[in-house]
Amino acid sequence: MLAKSAAEVLRVLGERGETLAAAESLTGGLVAAEVTAAPGASQAFKGSVTSYATEVKRDLLGVDADLLAERGAVDGEVALQMAIGVRELLGTDWGVATTGVAGPERQDGQPVGTVFVAVAGPAARPAEGGTEASTESSTESSTESSTESSTEGGTEGGTEALERPETDGCLDSASSSVLRSEGKVAALRLNGNRTEIRMESVRSVLELLLDQLSGERTGNGRAQDTEQNGGT
């Protein structure tokens, strides 16, 4: 399934004459590895930044320092700024990003399995006064296909809205300005072990990118909350 998603991403990008870059935290280069494993990757994929440390997110990708200090690295807005940052840094049309907690311990107050993936498209430019995105709740998962595949041979998964206390790291429209963009963020609650969570994060960000490339969802950054198994 992962190989199929990566190949489809490259096919669509090739048809459009567009390019892609990745910023990865918890996945540690797995998105780049999956994309470059597909034939013809060099035509569309320009490179990646494994921004495992918070200071790399800040200093190299341009993620807002105050945001990182306030919310930590496991946050939807951080993911979106990472995607925009790597897109700008490597001069591509599209940027994708992953950040989250693969385990075995909590991070930044977030439980294991909390993951944010983001996509920033060609029009993604910070509006005057900030780079935060507004949100629109959705019960339709952009990673439906990955949910189906993850339940094979594993425990049953489903889609359930994450609780959104003020400090849970989800995008908060009350405290955010609008991106002039086609950016999109998905907030995931993944089950499974460390390896499964990391691989499901790769699957999810590729599916989110395909969703954006297909044009089925456009407009300001939308956040989605999904709970699913991390089985591969």
Short mmCIF file of C-alpha atoms in Angstrom, two decimals:
data_model
loop_
_atom_site.label_atom_id
_atom_site.label_comp_id
_atom_site.label_asym_id
_atom_site.label_seq_id
_atom_site.Cartn_x
_atom_site.Cartn_y
_atom_site.Cartn_z
CA MET A 1 0.00 0.00 0.00
CA LEU A 2 2.82 2.41 0.86
CA ALA A 3 4.64 1.72 -2.39
CA LYS A 4 1.42 2.22 -4.33
CA SER A 5 0.75 5.57 -2.64
CA ALA A 6 4.29 6.78 -3.27
CA ALA A 7 4.15 5.74 -6.92
CA GLU A 8 0.80 7.49 -7.37
CA VAL A 9 2.14 10.69 -5.78
CA LEU A 10 5.07 10.67 -8.19
CA ARG A 11 2.82 9.93 -11.16
CA VAL A 12 0.52 12.86 -10.41
CA LEU A 13 3.39 15.23 -9.70
CA GLY A 14 5.05 14.18 -12.94
CA GLU A 15 1.89 14.86 -14.92
CA ARG A 16 1.63 18.29 -13.37
CA GLY A 17 5.31 19.09 -13.70
CA GLU A 18 5.53 19.80 -9.96
CA THR A 19 8.04 18.92 -7.26
CA LEU A 20 7.98 17.71 -3.65
CA ALA A 21 10.06 18.02 -0.48
CA ALA A 22 9.55 16.46 2.97
CA ALA A 23 10.19 17.60 6.54
CA GLU A 24 10.19 14.71 8.97
CA SER A 25 10.34 14.43 12.72
CA LEU A 26 9.01 11.17 14.20
CA THR A 27 9.31 9.34 10.83
CA GLY A 28 13.04 10.07 10.71
CA GLY A 29 13.44 9.91 6.92
CA LEU A 30 10.92 7.14 6.21
CA VAL A 31 8.79 9.37 3.98
CA ALA A 32 11.81 10.20 1.83
CA ALA A 33 12.86 6.55 1.77
CA GLU A 34 9.42 5.43 0.62
CA VAL A 35 9.16 8.06 -2.11
CA THR A 36 12.68 7.50 -3.43
CA ALA A 37 12.13 3.73 -3.54
CA ALA A 38 9.63 4.29 -6.36
CA PRO A 39 11.01 4.40 -9.93
CA GLY A 40 11.35 7.88 -11.38
CA ALA A 41 11.45 9.62 -8.00
CA SER A 42 14.23 11.97 -9.11
CA GLN A 43 11.87 13.66 -11.56
CA ALA A 44 9.68 15.06 -8.79
CA PHE A 45 11.29 14.58 -5.37
CA LYS A 46 13.97 17.16 -4.54
CA GLY A 47 14.93 16.17 -1.00
CA SER A 48 14.07 16.16 2.68
CA VAL A 49 15.02 17.50 6.09
CA THR A 50 14.98 15.13 9.06
CA SER A 51 14.21 17.74 11.69
CA TYR A 52 14.26 15.45 14.70
CA ALA A 53 15.46 18.13 17.12
CA THR A 54 13.31 21.14 18.00
CA GLU A 55 16.11 23.57 17.18
CA VAL A 56 16.31 22.17 13.64
CA LYS A 57 12.61 22.83 13.16
CA ARG A 58 13.19 26.38 14.36
CA ASP A 59 16.54 27.28 12.79
CA LEU A 60 16.38 25.40 9.49
CA LEU A 61 12.67 25.16 8.71
CA GLY A 62 11.67 28.49 10.22
CA VAL A 63 9.06 27.18 12.65
CA ASP A 64 8.07 29.99 15.00
CA ALA A 65 10.15 29.88 18.20
CA ASP A 66 7.34 31.20 20.39
CA LEU A 67 4.99 28.53 19.03
CA LEU A 68 7.49 25.78 19.82
CA ALA A 69 8.05 27.16 23.32
CA GLU A 70 4.33 27.42 24.00
CA ARG A 71 3.02 24.20 22.48
CA GLY A 72 6.05 22.00 21.87
CA ALA A 73 6.94 20.22 18.64
CA VAL A 74 3.93 17.89 18.59
CA ASP A 75 1.36 20.29 17.21
CA GLY A 76 -0.69 20.75 14.05
CA GLU A 77 0.47 24.28 13.40
CA VAL A 78 4.08 23.20 13.85
CA ALA A 79 3.50 20.49 11.23
CA LEU A 80 2.08 23.03 8.79
CA GLN A 81 4.96 25.45 9.32
CA MET A 82 7.40 22.56 8.78
CA ALA A 83 5.72 21.72 5.46
CA ILE A 84 5.83 25.34 4.32
CA GLY A 85 9.40 25.71 5.57
CA VAL A 86 10.81 22.73 3.68
CA ARG A 87 8.93 23.75 0.56
CA GLU A 88 10.52 27.19 0.73
CA LEU A 89 13.94 25.86 1.72
CA LEU A 90 14.21 23.39 -1.17
CA GLY A 91 12.25 25.45 -3.68
CA THR A 92 9.52 22.92 -4.44
CA ASP A 93 5.86 23.21 -5.31
CA TRP A 94 4.72 20.95 -2.47
CA GLY A 95 5.94 20.31 1.06
CA VAL A 96 4.85 17.57 3.46
CA ALA A 97 5.65 17.17 7.13
CA THR A 98 5.29 14.73 10.02
CA THR A 99 5.59 15.35 13.75
CA GLY A 100 4.35 13.30 16.67
CA VAL A 101 5.03 10.77 19.41
CA ALA A 102 6.00 7.26 18.35
CA GLY A 103 6.89 6.16 21.88
CA PRO A 104 7.75 4.60 24.12
CA GLU A 105 7.14 7.69 26.30
CA ARG A 106 4.97 10.79 26.15
CA GLN A 107 6.46 13.93 24.61
CA ASP A 108 5.50 17.58 25.13
CA GLY A 109 2.57 16.40 27.23
CA GLN A 110 1.17 14.36 24.33
CA PRO A 111 0.43 10.62 24.59
CA VAL A 112 2.08 7.99 22.42
CA GLY A 113 0.35 7.77 19.05
CA THR A 114 -0.45 11.48 18.77
CA VAL A 115 0.68 12.49 15.28
CA PHE A 116 0.20 15.52 13.03
CA VAL A 117 0.84 15.38 9.31
CA ALA A 118 0.64 18.37 6.98
CA VAL A 119 0.74 19.32 3.32
CA ALA A 120 1.53 22.78 1.93
CA GLY A 121 0.71 23.35 -1.73
CA PRO A 122 1.98 25.79 -4.35
CA ALA A 123 -0.15 28.66 -3.06
CA ALA A 124 0.88 28.28 0.57
CA ARG A 125 2.25 31.63 1.72
CA PRO A 126 2.03 33.05 5.26
CA ALA A 127 -0.47 35.88 5.55
CA GLU A 128 0.67 39.20 6.99
CA GLY A 129 1.12 38.92 10.73
CA GLY A 130 1.63 35.19 11.11
CA THR A 131 1.69 31.69 9.67
CA GLU A 132 -1.09 30.07 11.64
CA ALA A 133 -3.96 28.29 9.95
CA SER A 134 -7.64 28.30 10.70
CA THR A 135 -9.44 25.02 11.16
CA GLU A 136 -12.57 23.32 9.99
CA SER A 137 -13.62 20.12 11.71
CA SER A 138 -14.29 17.14 9.51
CA THR A 139 -15.47 13.63 10.26
CA GLU A 140 -14.29 12.36 6.89
CA SER A 141 -10.83 10.86 7.23
CA SER A 142 -8.30 11.71 4.57
CA THR A 143 -6.61 8.43 5.43
CA GLU A 144 -9.56 6.12 4.87
CA SER A 145 -7.56 3.72 2.74
CA SER A 146 -4.88 3.39 5.41
CA THR A 147 -7.51 2.67 8.04
CA GLU A 148 -8.84 -0.17 5.94
CA SER A 149 -5.42 -1.68 5.37
CA SER A 150 -4.39 -1.32 9.02
CA THR A 151 -7.31 -3.37 10.28
CA GLU A 152 -6.31 -6.42 8.28
CA GLY A 153 -4.90 -8.91 10.70
CA GLY A 154 -4.98 -6.40 13.55
CA THR A 155 -7.32 -4.93 16.06
CA GLU A 156 -10.40 -3.11 14.88
CA GLY A 157 -9.94 0.62 14.24
CA GLY A 158 -12.31 3.51 13.85
CA THR A 159 -12.60 7.24 13.43
CA GLU A 160 -13.15 9.32 16.52
CA ALA A 161 -12.65 13.02 17.20
CA LEU A 162 -9.78 13.76 19.55
CA GLU A 163 -10.61 15.76 22.62
CA ARG A 164 -9.44 19.31 22.07
CA PRO A 165 -8.53 21.02 25.33
CA GLU A 166 -6.90 24.38 24.89
CA THR A 167 -3.42 22.97 25.37
CA ASP A 168 -3.74 19.74 23.39
CA GLY A 169 -1.71 21.03 20.45
CA CYS A 170 -4.56 21.01 17.92
CA LEU A 171 -5.06 24.00 15.69
CA ASP A 172 -7.17 26.62 17.41
CA SER A 173 -9.10 28.96 15.13
CA ALA A 174 -9.79 31.33 17.99
CA SER A 175 -6.10 32.16 18.34
CA SER A 176 -4.99 31.89 14.74
CA SER A 177 -4.81 34.01 11.64
CA VAL A 178 -5.55 32.71 8.17
CA LEU A 179 -3.10 31.24 5.71
CA ARG A 180 -3.44 32.32 2.12
CA SER A 181 -2.88 28.73 1.13
CA GLU A 182 -4.14 25.32 0.25
CA GLY A 183 -2.45 23.87 3.32
CA LYS A 184 -3.99 20.98 5.18
CA VAL A 185 -3.32 19.31 8.51
CA ALA A 186 -4.50 15.94 9.82
CA ALA A 187 -4.41 15.18 13.55
CA LEU A 188 -4.09 11.43 14.13
CA ARG A 189 -4.38 9.16 17.14
CA LEU A 190 -2.55 5.98 16.12
CA ASN A 191 -2.43 2.64 17.89
CA GLY A 192 0.35 0.09 17.76
CA ASN A 193 4.03 -0.08 18.59
CA ARG A 194 6.72 2.43 17.66
CA THR A 195 7.40 0.92 14.24
CA GLU A 196 3.72 0.67 13.38
CA ILE A 197 3.03 4.27 14.39
CA ARG A 198 5.92 5.54 12.30
CA MET A 199 4.89 3.59 9.21
CA GLU A 200 1.24 4.59 9.58
CA SER A 201 2.38 8.22 9.76
CA VAL A 202 4.16 7.80 6.43
CA ARG A 203 1.05 6.25 4.92
CA SER A 204 -1.13 9.04 6.28
CA VAL A 205 0.96 11.93 4.96
CA LEU A 206 1.15 10.36 1.49
CA GLU A 207 -2.62 9.88 1.46
CA LEU A 208 -3.11 13.47 2.62
CA LEU A 209 -0.89 14.67 -0.22
CA LEU A 210 -2.83 12.60 -2.74
CA ASP A 211 -6.03 14.11 -1.41
CA GLN A 212 -4.66 17.60 -1.98
CA LEU A 213 -3.29 16.74 -5.40
CA SER A 214 -6.67 15.38 -6.43
CA GLY A 215 -8.26 18.73 -5.61
CA GLU A 216 -11.03 17.14 -3.56
CA ARG A 217 -10.32 19.49 -0.68
CA THR A 218 -9.15 23.07 -1.16
CA GLY A 219 -9.12 26.30 0.78
CA ASN A 220 -7.58 27.28 4.09
CA GLY A 221 -5.88 24.71 6.28
CA ARG A 222 -8.35 22.13 7.49
CA ALA A 223 -7.63 19.93 10.47
CA GLN A 224 -8.95 16.40 10.72
CA ASP A 225 -8.94 14.16 13.79
CA THR A 226 -8.77 10.44 13.22
CA GLU A 227 -8.10 7.43 15.39
CA GLN A 228 -6.81 4.32 13.71
CA ASN A 229 -4.51 1.37 14.14
CA GLY A 230 -0.86 1.76 13.37
CA GLY A 231 -0.53 -1.72 11.90
CA THR A 232 1.16 -2.06 8.55
#
